[in-house]
PDB file of C-alpha atoms in Angstrom:
ATOM      1  CA  MET I 869      82.570 -96.424   0.938  1.00 32.00           C
ATOM      2  CA  GLY I 870      83.104 -94.174   3.987  1.00 33.00           C
ATOM      3  CA  GLN I 871      80.855 -91.413   2.632  1.00 36.00           C
ATOM      4  CA  SER I 872      79.561 -88.730   4.951  1.00 43.00           C
ATOM      5  CA  GLN I 873      75.830 -88.078   4.765  1.00 53.00           C
ATOM      6  CA  ASP I 874      75.436 -89.083   1.153  1.00 66.00           C
ATOM      7  CA  TYR I 875      71.748 -88.134   1.053  1.00 75.00           C
ATOM      8  CA  ILE I 876      69.346 -85.196   1.182  1.00 85.00           C
ATOM      9  CA  ASP I 877      65.938 -85.360   2.890  1.00 91.00           C
ATOM     10  CA  LEU I 878      63.677 -83.580   0.412  1.00 95.00           C
ATOM     11  CA  PHE I 879      60.356 -84.118   2.209  1.00 96.00           C
ATOM     12  CA  LYS I 880      59.368 -84.826   5.818  1.00 97.00           C
ATOM     13  CA  PHE I 881      55.925 -85.275   7.331  1.00 98.00           C
ATOM     14  CA  THR I 882      55.632 -85.574  11.122  1.00 97.00           C
ATOM     15  CA  TYR I 883      52.659 -86.311  13.381  1.00 97.00           C
ATOM     16  CA  LEU I 884      52.980 -85.971  17.176  1.00 96.00           C
ATOM     17  CA  ASN I 885      50.454 -86.854  19.871  1.00 95.00           C
ATOM     18  CA  SER I 886      50.875 -86.330  23.616  1.00 93.00           C
ATOM     19  CA  PRO I 887      47.482 -87.378  25.067  1.00 88.00           C
ATOM     20  CA  PHE I 888      47.926 -87.571  28.850  1.00 83.00           C
ATOM     21  CA  ASN I 889      49.280 -84.346  30.358  1.00 82.00           C
ATOM     22  CA  LYS I 890      48.138 -82.781  33.598  1.00 81.00           C
ATOM     23  CA  GLU I 891      47.098 -79.129  33.589  1.00 75.00           C
ATOM     24  CA  ASP I 892      47.424 -77.152  36.836  1.00 70.00           C
ATOM     25  CA  SER I 893      44.198 -77.262  38.926  1.00 66.00           C
ATOM     26  CA  VAL I 894      42.298 -79.173  36.209  1.00 69.00           C
ATOM     27  CA  ASP I 895      41.160 -82.807  36.394  1.00 68.00           C
ATOM     28  CA  GLU I 896      40.799 -83.458  32.669  1.00 72.00           C
ATOM     29  CA  PRO I 897      44.037 -84.352  30.834  1.00 75.00           C
ATOM     30  CA  ALA I 898      45.431 -81.872  28.315  1.00 80.00           C
ATOM     31  CA  ARG I 899      46.181 -83.187  24.816  1.00 85.00           C
ATOM     32  CA  VAL I 900      48.909 -81.844  22.531  1.00 90.00           C
ATOM     33  CA  GLN I 901      48.963 -82.662  18.811  1.00 92.00           C
ATOM     34  CA  GLU I 902      51.259 -81.441  16.028  1.00 95.00           C
ATOM     35  CA  PHE I 903      51.440 -81.823  12.267  1.00 96.00           C
ATOM     36  CA  TYR I 904      54.648 -80.738  10.555  1.00 96.00           C
ATOM     37  CA  VAL I 905      55.643 -80.668   6.885  1.00 98.00           C
ATOM     38  CA  ASP I 906      59.197 -79.825   5.772  1.00 97.00           C
ATOM     39  CA  LEU I 907      60.080 -79.415   2.086  1.00 97.00           C
ATOM     40  CA  THR I 908      63.647 -78.760   0.849  1.00 95.00           C
ATOM     41  CA  LEU I 909      64.637 -78.187  -2.772  1.00 94.00           C
ATOM     42  CA  PRO I 910      68.349 -77.573  -3.445  1.00 92.00           C
ATOM     43  CA  ILE I 911      69.377 -76.226  -6.858  1.00 92.00           C
ATOM     44  CA  LYS I 912      73.000 -76.718  -7.862  1.00 89.00           C
ATOM     45  CA  LEU I 913      74.497 -73.684  -9.634  1.00 90.00           C
ATOM     46  CA  GLY I 914      78.069 -74.883  -9.994  1.00 87.00           C
ATOM     47  CA  GLU I 915      80.814 -76.895  -8.346  1.00 86.00           C
ATOM     48  CA  LYS I 916      80.916 -74.565  -5.337  1.00 91.00           C
ATOM     49  CA  THR I 917      77.429 -73.103  -4.974  1.00 93.00           C
ATOM     50  CA  ALA I 918      73.883 -74.373  -4.476  1.00 93.00           C
ATOM     51  CA  VAL I 919      70.678 -72.453  -3.834  1.00 96.00           C
ATOM     52  CA  ILE I 920      68.485 -73.905  -1.080  1.00 95.00           C
ATOM     53  CA  THR I 921      64.743 -73.318  -1.235  1.00 96.00           C
ATOM     54  CA  GLY I 922      61.770 -74.829   0.547  1.00 97.00           C
ATOM     55  CA  ALA I 923      59.175 -74.292   3.227  1.00 97.00           C
ATOM     56  CA  THR I 924      57.888 -75.682   6.506  1.00 97.00           C
ATOM     57  CA  ILE I 925      54.246 -75.781   7.603  1.00 97.00           C
ATOM     58  CA  GLU I 926      53.176 -76.562  11.159  1.00 96.00           C
ATOM     59  CA  GLN I 927      49.875 -76.978  12.976  1.00 94.00           C
ATOM     60  CA  LEU I 928      49.902 -77.130  16.779  1.00 92.00           C
ATOM     61  CA  SER I 929      46.773 -78.044  18.771  1.00 88.00           C
ATOM     62  CA  VAL I 930      46.681 -77.648  22.554  1.00 81.00           C
ATOM     63  CA  ASN I 931      43.470 -78.978  24.083  1.00 65.00           C
ATOM     64  CA  THR I 932      43.296 -77.189  27.446  1.00 58.00           C
ATOM     65  CA  SER I 933      40.716 -75.434  29.581  1.00 50.00           C
ATOM     66  CA  PRO I 934      40.067 -71.746  28.693  1.00 46.00           C
ATOM     67  CA  ALA I 935      42.516 -69.999  30.983  1.00 51.00           C
ATOM     68  CA  GLY I 936      44.393 -67.078  29.450  1.00 50.00           C
ATOM     69  CA  PHE I 937      43.667 -68.222  25.899  1.00 57.00           C
ATOM     70  CA  ASN I 938      41.177 -70.563  24.302  1.00 58.00           C
ATOM     71  CA  VAL I 939      42.494 -71.528  20.892  1.00 62.00           C
ATOM     72  CA  SER I 940      42.253 -74.984  19.402  1.00 67.00           C
ATOM     73  CA  SER I 941      45.070 -74.592  16.850  1.00 83.00           C
ATOM     74  CA  VAL I 942      47.894 -72.284  15.868  1.00 90.00           C
ATOM     75  CA  PHE I 943      49.837 -72.430  12.619  1.00 93.00           C
ATOM     76  CA  SER I 944      53.196 -71.393  11.267  1.00 95.00           C
ATOM     77  CA  THR I 945      54.561 -71.190   7.747  1.00 95.00           C
ATOM     78  CA  THR I 946      58.275 -70.615   7.160  1.00 97.00           C
ATOM     79  CA  LEU I 947      59.935 -69.886   3.830  1.00 97.00           C
ATOM     80  CA  LYS I 948      63.457 -71.269   3.352  1.00 97.00           C
ATOM     81  CA  LEU I 949      65.745 -69.344   1.031  1.00 97.00           C
ATOM     82  CA  GLY I 950      69.532 -69.475   1.091  1.00 97.00           C
ATOM     83  CA  ILE I 951      72.762 -70.653  -0.405  1.00 96.00           C
ATOM     84  CA  ASN I 952      75.420 -73.219   0.351  1.00 94.00           C
ATOM     85  CA  ARG I 953      78.941 -72.222  -0.632  1.00 94.00           C
ATOM     86  CA  LYS I 954      82.156 -74.213  -0.564  1.00 93.00           C
ATOM     87  CA  HIS I 955      85.072 -72.260   0.953  1.00 93.00           C
ATOM     88  CA  GLY I 956      87.973 -74.446  -0.092  1.00 88.00           C
ATOM     89  CA  LYS I 957      88.563 -78.168   0.371  1.00 89.00           C
ATOM     90  CA  LYS I 958      87.662 -78.365   4.064  1.00 93.00           C
ATOM     91  CA  TRP I 959      85.106 -75.629   4.745  1.00 95.00           C
ATOM     92  CA  ASP I 960      81.646 -74.821   3.483  1.00 94.00           C
ATOM     93  CA  GLY I 961      78.940 -72.478   4.724  1.00 96.00           C
ATOM     94  CA  THR I 962      75.146 -72.441   4.674  1.00 95.00           C
ATOM     95  CA  TYR I 963      73.371 -69.073   4.852  1.00 97.00           C
ATOM     96  CA  MET I 964      69.576 -69.046   5.198  1.00 97.00           C
ATOM     97  CA  PHE I 965      66.853 -66.386   5.321  1.00 98.00           C
ATOM     98  CA  LEU I 966      63.834 -67.734   7.249  1.00 97.00           C
ATOM     99  CA  PRO I 967      60.778 -65.437   7.272  1.00 97.00           C
ATOM    100  CA  LYS I 968      57.797 -66.845   9.146  1.00 96.00           C
ATOM    101  CA  ILE I 969      54.105 -66.237   9.803  1.00 94.00           C
ATOM    102  CA  ALA I 970      52.922 -67.787  13.105  1.00 94.00           C
ATOM    103  CA  SER I 971      49.483 -67.248  14.647  1.00 91.00           C
ATOM    104  CA  ASP I 972      45.910 -68.523  14.947  1.00 87.00           C
ATOM    105  CA  PHE I 973      45.231 -66.725  11.623  1.00 81.00           C
ATOM    106  CA  ASN I 974      42.109 -65.032  12.997  1.00 79.00           C
ATOM    107  CA  HIS I 975      43.038 -61.390  12.365  1.00 70.00           C
ATOM    108  CA  ALA I 976      45.275 -59.017  10.412  1.00 64.00           C
ATOM    109  CA  PRO I 977      48.938 -60.094  10.294  1.00 63.00           C
ATOM    110  CA  LYS I 978      50.513 -57.073  12.002  1.00 72.00           C
ATOM    111  CA  ASN I 979      52.109 -59.147  14.778  1.00 76.00           C
ATOM    112  CA  GLN I 980      52.255 -62.471  12.944  1.00 86.00           C
ATOM    113  CA  ILE I 981      55.408 -61.941  10.872  1.00 92.00           C
ATOM    114  CA  GLN I 982      58.797 -63.061  12.220  1.00 96.00           C
ATOM    115  CA  LEU I 983      62.155 -62.726  10.475  1.00 96.00           C
ATOM    116  CA  GLY I 984      64.869 -65.279  11.065  1.00 97.00           C
ATOM    117  CA  GLY I 985      68.203 -66.366   9.709  1.00 97.00           C
ATOM    118  CA  LEU I 986      70.898 -68.997  10.034  1.00 96.00           C
ATOM    119  CA  ALA I 987      74.633 -69.132   9.351  1.00 97.00           C
ATOM    120  CA  LEU I 988      76.250 -72.550   9.698  1.00 97.00           C
ATOM    121  CA  TYR I 989      79.862 -73.461   8.881  1.00 96.00           C
ATOM    122  CA  LYS I 990      81.084 -77.035   8.411  1.00 95.00           C
ATOM    123  CA  TYR I 991      84.620 -78.334   8.623  1.00 96.00           C
ATOM    124  CA  HIS I 992      85.232 -81.639   6.834  1.00 93.00           C
ATOM    125  CA  LYS I 993      87.846 -83.350   8.991  1.00 94.00           C
ATOM    126  CA  LYS I 994      87.581 -86.713   7.196  1.00 92.00           C
ATOM    127  CA  PRO I 995      85.266 -88.164   4.544  1.00 87.00           C
ATOM    128  CA  ASN I 996      83.114 -89.601   7.351  1.00 91.00           C
ATOM    129  CA  LEU I 997      83.636 -86.904  10.002  1.00 95.00           C
ATOM    130  CA  LYS I 998      82.789 -83.201  10.068  1.00 94.00           C
ATOM    131  CA  TYR I 999      82.203 -80.447  12.600  1.00 97.00           C
ATOM    132  CA  ARG I1000      79.664 -77.618  12.606  1.00 96.00           C
ATOM    133  CA  VAL I1001      79.515 -74.169  14.186  1.00 98.00           C
ATOM    134  CA  GLY I1002      76.910 -71.487  13.608  1.00 97.00           C
ATOM    135  CA  LEU I1003      74.243 -69.118  14.880  1.00 98.00           C
ATOM    136  CA  TYR I1004      70.454 -68.981  14.536  1.00 98.00           C
ATOM    137  CA  TYR I1005      68.464 -65.773  15.044  1.00 98.00           C
ATOM    138  CA  ASN I1006      64.738 -64.985  14.993  1.00 97.00           C
ATOM    139  CA  THR I1007      62.542 -61.999  15.859  1.00 96.00           C
ATOM    140  CA  GLU I1008      60.285 -63.976  18.176  1.00 97.00           C
ATOM    141  CA  LEU I1009      57.170 -62.293  19.524  1.00 95.00           C
ATOM    142  CA  PHE I1010      58.796 -62.125  22.951  1.00 96.00           C
ATOM    143  CA  GLY I1011      61.915 -60.366  21.599  1.00 96.00           C
ATOM    144  CA  PRO I1012      65.243 -61.018  19.804  1.00 97.00           C
ATOM    145  CA  PHE I1013      66.291 -64.661  20.147  1.00 97.00           C
ATOM    146  CA  PHE I1014      69.758 -66.129  19.451  1.00 98.00           C
ATOM    147  CA  VAL I1015      70.857 -69.770  19.506  1.00 97.00           C
ATOM    148  CA  PRO I1016      74.553 -70.721  19.085  1.00 97.00           C
ATOM    149  CA  LEU I1017      75.056 -74.029  17.283  1.00 97.00           C
ATOM    150  CA  LEU I1018      77.819 -76.599  17.754  1.00 97.00           C
ATOM    151  CA  GLY I1019      77.746 -79.968  16.077  1.00 96.00           C
ATOM    152  CA  VAL I1020      79.483 -83.050  14.780  1.00 96.00           C
ATOM    153  CA  TYR I1021      78.588 -85.670  12.198  1.00 94.00           C
ATOM    154  CA  TYR I1022      80.171 -89.142  12.139  1.00 95.00           C
ATOM    155  CA  LEU I1023      79.448 -92.213  10.025  1.00 93.00           C
ATOM    156  CA  SER I1024      81.262 -95.476  10.739  1.00 95.00           C
ATOM    157  CA  LYS I1025      83.276 -97.038   7.940  1.00 92.00           C
ATOM    158  CA  ASN I1026      80.787 -99.887   7.584  1.00 92.00           C
ATOM    159  CA  LYS I1027      77.997 -97.238   7.387  1.00 90.00           C
ATOM    160  CA  LYS I1028      76.003 -98.860  10.197  1.00 95.00           C
ATOM    161  CA  PHE I1029      76.532 -96.378  13.055  1.00 97.00           C
ATOM    162  CA  GLU I1030      75.557 -92.717  12.539  1.00 95.00           C
ATOM    163  CA  LEU I1031      76.005 -89.806  14.967  1.00 96.00           C
ATOM    164  CA  ASN I1032      74.442 -86.449  14.085  1.00 95.00           C
ATOM    165  CA  LEU I1033      74.582 -83.624  16.650  1.00 96.00           C
ATOM    166  CA  THR I1034      73.684 -79.951  16.291  1.00 96.00           C
ATOM    167  CA  LEU I1035      73.473 -78.820  19.905  1.00 96.00           C
ATOM    168  CA  PRO I1036      71.556 -77.498  21.726  1.00 96.00           C
ATOM    169  CA  VAL I1037      68.652 -78.109  19.318  1.00 96.00           C
ATOM    170  CA  TRP I1038      69.178 -81.570  17.824  1.00 95.00           C
ATOM    171  CA  ALA I1039      70.878 -84.906  18.481  1.00 97.00           C
ATOM    172  CA  ASP I1040      70.431 -88.247  16.757  1.00 97.00           C
ATOM    173  CA  ILE I1041      72.242 -91.557  17.232  1.00 97.00           C
ATOM    174  CA  ASN I1042      71.232 -94.612  15.237  1.00 97.00           C
ATOM    175  CA  TYR I1043      72.461 -98.049  14.211  1.00 98.00           C
ATOM    176  CA  ARG I1044      71.491 -99.838  10.993  1.00 96.00           C
ATOM    177  CA  PHE I1045      70.949-103.560  11.538  1.00 97.00           C
ATOM    178  CA  THR I1046      69.872-104.359   7.970  1.00 95.00           C
ATOM    179  CA  GLU I1047      69.294-102.460   4.730  1.00 92.00           C
ATOM    180  CA  TRP I1048      65.703-101.786   5.800  1.00 95.00           C
ATOM    181  CA  PHE I1049      65.788-101.632   9.614  1.00 97.00           C
ATOM    182  CA  SER I1050      67.498 -99.210  12.040  1.00 97.00           C
ATOM    183  CA  ALA I1051      67.017 -98.129  15.647  1.00 98.00           C
ATOM    184  CA  GLY I1052      68.118 -95.002  17.463  1.00 98.00           C
ATOM    185  CA  LEU I1053      67.784 -92.260  20.038  1.00 98.00           C
ATOM    186  CA  ASN I1054      66.745 -88.701  19.216  1.00 97.00           C
ATOM    187  CA  PHE I1055      66.653 -85.393  21.114  1.00 97.00           C
ATOM    188  CA  SER I1056      65.085 -82.129  19.936  1.00 96.00           C
ATOM    189  CA  ALA I1057      64.570 -78.744  21.591  1.00 95.00           C
ATOM    190  CA  PHE I1058      62.156 -76.077  20.365  1.00 90.00           C
ATOM    191  CA  VAL I1059      61.255 -72.486  21.178  1.00 95.00           C
ATOM    192  CA  ARG I1060      58.496 -70.977  19.023  1.00 95.00           C
ATOM    193  CA  SER I1061      55.992 -68.147  19.466  1.00 95.00           C
ATOM    194  CA  TYR I1062      52.525 -67.637  17.966  1.00 93.00           C
ATOM    195  CA  ASN I1063      50.281 -64.597  17.819  1.00 92.00           C
ATOM    196  CA  ILE I1064      46.849 -65.108  19.439  1.00 88.00           C
ATOM    197  CA  SER I1065      43.984 -62.861  18.304  1.00 84.00           C
ATOM    198  CA  PRO I1066      41.731 -61.019  20.818  1.00 81.00           C
ATOM    199  CA  SER I1067      38.799 -63.242  19.852  1.00 72.00           C
ATOM    200  CA  SER I1068      40.699 -66.282  21.170  1.00 69.00           C
ATOM    201  CA  THR I1069      41.617 -64.882  24.598  1.00 70.00           C
ATOM    202  CA  SER I1070      39.516 -64.827  27.748  1.00 66.00           C
ATOM    203  CA  SER I1071      40.509 -61.198  28.369  1.00 68.00           C
ATOM    204  CA  GLY I1072      39.629 -60.041  24.859  1.00 74.00           C
ATOM    205  CA  LYS I1073      43.117 -58.648  24.274  1.00 82.00           C
ATOM    206  CA  GLU I1074      45.817 -59.674  21.841  1.00 86.00           C
ATOM    207  CA  MET I1075      48.380 -62.114  23.228  1.00 87.00           C
ATOM    208  CA  TYR I1076      51.099 -64.513  22.137  1.00 90.00           C
ATOM    209  CA  MET I1077      51.861 -68.087  23.121  1.00 90.00           C
ATOM    210  CA  VAL I1078      55.386 -69.468  23.521  1.00 93.00           C
ATOM    211  CA  LYS I1079      56.036 -73.166  23.059  1.00 92.00           C
ATOM    212  CA  ALA I1080      59.219 -74.343  24.767  1.00 92.00           C
ATOM    213  CA  SER I1081      59.940 -78.047  24.923  1.00 91.00           C
ATOM    214  CA  ASN I1082      62.752 -80.569  25.063  1.00 95.00           C
ATOM    215  CA  GLU I1083      61.832 -84.006  23.750  1.00 96.00           C
ATOM    216  CA  ILE I1084      63.746 -87.279  23.905  1.00 97.00           C
ATOM    217  CA  TYR I1085      62.759 -90.368  21.904  1.00 98.00           C
ATOM    218  CA  GLY I1086      63.677 -93.913  21.150  1.00 98.00           C
ATOM    219  CA  TYR I1087      62.710 -94.961  17.651  1.00 98.00           C
ATOM    220  CA  LEU I1088      62.562 -97.680  15.036  1.00 98.00           C
ATOM    221  CA  GLN I1089      63.221 -96.845  11.394  1.00 98.00           C
ATOM    222  CA  PHE I1090      62.021 -98.773   8.371  1.00 97.00           C
ATOM    223  CA  THR I1091      63.377 -98.089   4.865  1.00 95.00           C
ATOM    224  CA  ALA I1092      61.930 -99.128   1.515  1.00 94.00           C
ATOM    225  CA  LYS I1093      63.726 -98.714  -1.831  1.00 88.00           C
ATOM    226  CA  LYS I1094      66.433 -96.632  -0.072  1.00 85.00           C
ATOM    227  CA  SER I1095      64.288 -93.488  -0.393  1.00 92.00           C
ATOM    228  CA  LEU I1096      61.041 -94.098   1.544  1.00 96.00           C
ATOM    229  CA  ILE I1097      61.573 -93.990   5.302  1.00 96.00           C
ATOM    230  CA  PHE I1098      59.155 -94.357   8.213  1.00 97.00           C
ATOM    231  CA  GLN I1099      60.112 -93.676  11.832  1.00 98.00           C
ATOM    232  CA  ALA I1100      58.010 -94.802  14.812  1.00 98.00           C
ATOM    233  CA  LYS I1101      59.002 -92.892  17.954  1.00 98.00           C
ATOM    234  CA  ALA I1102      58.061 -92.993  21.623  1.00 98.00           C
ATOM    235  CA  GLY I1103      59.388 -90.483  24.120  1.00 97.00           C
ATOM    236  CA  TRP I1104      58.910 -87.932  26.874  1.00 96.00           C
ATOM    237  CA  SER I1105      58.895 -84.149  27.046  1.00 95.00           C
ATOM    238  CA  ILE I1106      61.222 -82.340  29.451  1.00 94.00           C
ATOM    239  CA  GLY I1107      60.485 -78.813  30.716  1.00 90.00           C
ATOM    240  CA  ARG I1108      57.563 -78.336  28.318  1.00 89.00           C
ATOM    241  CA  ARG I1109      55.659 -75.055  28.551  1.00 88.00           C
ATOM    242  CA  PHE I1110      52.873 -73.382  26.569  1.00 87.00           C
ATOM    243  CA  SER I1111      52.941 -69.884  28.061  1.00 88.00           C
ATOM    244  CA  ALA I1112      50.578 -67.026  27.150  1.00 87.00           C
ATOM    245  CA  TYR I1113      51.564 -63.349  27.537  1.00 91.00           C
ATOM    246  CA  ASP I1114      50.139 -59.956  26.666  1.00 91.00           C
ATOM    247  CA  ILE I1115      51.362 -58.923  23.199  1.00 91.00           C
ATOM    248  CA  ASP I1116      53.126 -55.848  24.648  1.00 92.00           C
ATOM    249  CA  GLU I1117      55.145 -57.793  27.239  1.00 94.00           C
ATOM    250  CA  LYS I1118      58.647 -58.478  25.917  1.00 96.00           C
ATOM    251  CA  ILE I1119      62.037 -59.532  27.175  1.00 97.00           C
ATOM    252  CA  GLY I1120      65.309 -57.720  26.512  1.00 96.00           C
ATOM    253  CA  TRP I1121      66.665 -60.630  24.490  1.00 96.00           C
ATOM    254  CA  GLY I1122      67.030 -64.376  24.604  1.00 96.00           C
ATOM    255  CA  PHE I1123      70.160 -66.508  24.220  1.00 95.00           C
ATOM    256  CA  SER I1124      69.426 -70.237  23.951  1.00 93.00           C
ATOM    257  CA  ALA I1125      67.852 -71.267  27.292  1.00 89.00           C
ATOM    258  CA  PHE I1126      68.461 -67.853  28.938  1.00 93.00           C
ATOM    259  CA  ARG I1127      66.124 -64.824  29.011  1.00 94.00           C
ATOM    260  CA  PHE I1128      67.376 -61.351  29.937  1.00 96.00           C
ATOM    261  CA  ASN I1129      65.247 -58.513  31.361  1.00 95.00           C
ATOM    262  CA  ASP I1130      62.248 -60.821  31.619  1.00 94.00           C
ATOM    263  CA  ASP I1131      59.469 -59.255  33.720  1.00 94.00           C
ATOM    264  CA  ARG I1132      56.506 -60.837  31.916  1.00 94.00           C
ATOM    265  CA  THR I1133      53.409 -62.202  33.644  1.00 91.00           C
ATOM    266  CA  GLN I1134      52.149 -65.553  32.405  1.00 88.00           C
ATOM    267  CA  GLU I1135      48.363 -65.528  31.947  1.00 84.00           C
ATOM    268  CA  ASN I1136      47.534 -69.223  31.623  1.00 81.00           C
ATOM    269  CA  ARG I1137      47.988 -72.499  33.480  1.00 80.00           C
ATOM    270  CA  ASP I1138      51.019 -74.727  32.962  1.00 82.00           C
ATOM    271  CA  ILE I1139      50.870 -78.180  31.372  1.00 84.00           C
ATOM    272  CA  SER I1140      52.977 -80.998  32.789  1.00 86.00           C
ATOM    273  CA  ASP I1141      55.527 -83.036  30.890  1.00 90.00           C
ATOM    274  CA  GLY I1142      54.164 -86.200  29.373  1.00 91.00           C
ATOM    275  CA  PHE I1143      54.451 -89.232  27.143  1.00 95.00           C
ATOM    276  CA  ILE I1144      54.724 -88.591  23.380  1.00 97.00           C
ATOM    277  CA  ILE I1145      54.237 -90.777  20.352  1.00 97.00           C
ATOM    278  CA  GLN I1146      55.442 -89.592  16.967  1.00 98.00           C
ATOM    279  CA  GLY I1147      55.343 -90.908  13.425  1.00 98.00           C
ATOM    280  CA  ARG I1148      57.516 -89.497  10.645  1.00 97.00           C
ATOM    281  CA  PHE I1149      57.624 -90.157   6.922  1.00 97.00           C
ATOM    282  CA  ILE I1150      60.715 -89.078   4.953  1.00 96.00           C
ATOM    283  CA  TYR I1151      61.441 -89.012   1.255  1.00 96.00           C
ATOM    284  CA  ARG I1152      65.221 -89.189   0.897  1.00 91.00           C
ATOM    285  CA  PHE I1153      67.304 -88.506  -2.211  1.00 87.00           C
ATOM    286  CA  ASN I1154      70.484 -90.562  -2.206  1.00 78.00           C
ATOM    287  CA  LEU I1155      73.458 -88.924  -3.898  1.00 67.00           C
ATOM    288  CA  GLU I1156      75.238 -90.869  -6.599  1.00 56.00           C
ATOM    289  CA  PRO I1157      78.688 -92.257  -5.671  1.00 48.00           C
ATOM    290  CA  LYS I1158      80.302 -89.998  -8.276  1.00 45.00           C
ATOM    291  CA  ASN I1159      79.107 -86.984  -6.306  1.00 43.00           C
ATOM    292  CA  LYS I1160      81.410 -87.947  -3.470  1.00 40.00           C
ATOM    293  CA  SER I1161      80.139 -87.339   0.046  1.00 37.00           C
ATOM    294  CA  ASP I1162      77.867 -84.377   0.694  1.00 45.00           C
ATOM    295  CA  GLU I1163      79.566 -82.467  -2.143  1.00 42.00           C
ATOM    296  CA  LEU I1164      77.888 -79.143  -1.475  1.00 43.00           C
ATOM    297  CA  GLY I1165      77.296 -79.606   2.243  1.00 46.00           C
ATOM    298  CA  LEU I1166      73.539 -79.660   1.754  1.00 49.00           C
ATOM    299  CA  LYS I1167      73.045 -81.743   4.879  1.00 48.00           C
TER     300      LYS I1167
END
C-alpha cells in the first residue's frame, strides 16, 4: 500500500460558529459565523501536466455593536486557475492564479478586487513522505502580503496515521481507528481583508476590515462509502482580530505575521478570542491504485 495522499478533495462545505466572544466595553456577546464552499476540478492533460480549476465562496458574519462599521455580512469569491507540472521523478510544482472579490457588495467594485497567486514545490522523498516549499502572495486591501510556505506530508505504512503540515497556515494530524472513524487535531491561520461601503460605516466613509485569526481544533471524522466525509470540530481562536481601517490607510508590506511601515488607526472595538464549533462536509475522490500515489501532485 504505502501510498501518499491517494485522494483529491473535490468539494468542501464548512460552517463555523463562535457564539460567546466579549467585545471591548460592551456587555452583549459578539457572535461570529462563517460559511465556506471550496470547489476544485483538476483536468489531466498528460502524464506530466494537469490544469487545476475551481472556486471558493465565503460568507462572514460578525454580530457586533456599531462601532467603526456596522455590517452584518461580508463575502468573498475566489477563482482558482493554475497548473500542476511534474519536474522529473522527485519534484513537481503547482502554480495558481487566485483573483478575488471581497466586500459587503453594497457599492461599485473599485476597491473590491484582489489579485493573488501561489507557487508550491513538492519533493517526493518516499512514496509515503514528501516535503513542500512555496510562496503565497495577495494584493490585500491593506497592502502587498507575502506568506512563505514550508510543509511535510507523511502517511504511515498501515495508512492509519496521517501528518499534513503547510506552515504557517495549516497543520493536521489524524489517526484512523476504523474504515469509517478517525480523530485528529487541526490548526489553521487566516488573514483576509474585505471592502466596506460608506453606507455600512458609522463615519459614512469607505473602509476595509481585516480578519486575522489562528484557530486550533480537535475533531472527529466520519466516512461513508470512502468518499463522503463529515468532520465535527471544537476549538478555540488565538489572537483573533476583526479590525476596521480607512480605505486610504495602508502598510508598506506584510510578510506572514509581520507588518512593515504600519501607521494605521483602528476604528472599531476588538473582539476577544473564544470557543468555536465547526462542521465540515467533504466529497473526496479516491485515486485508483494504478494511478500510483498522488501522480500529478494535485494534493
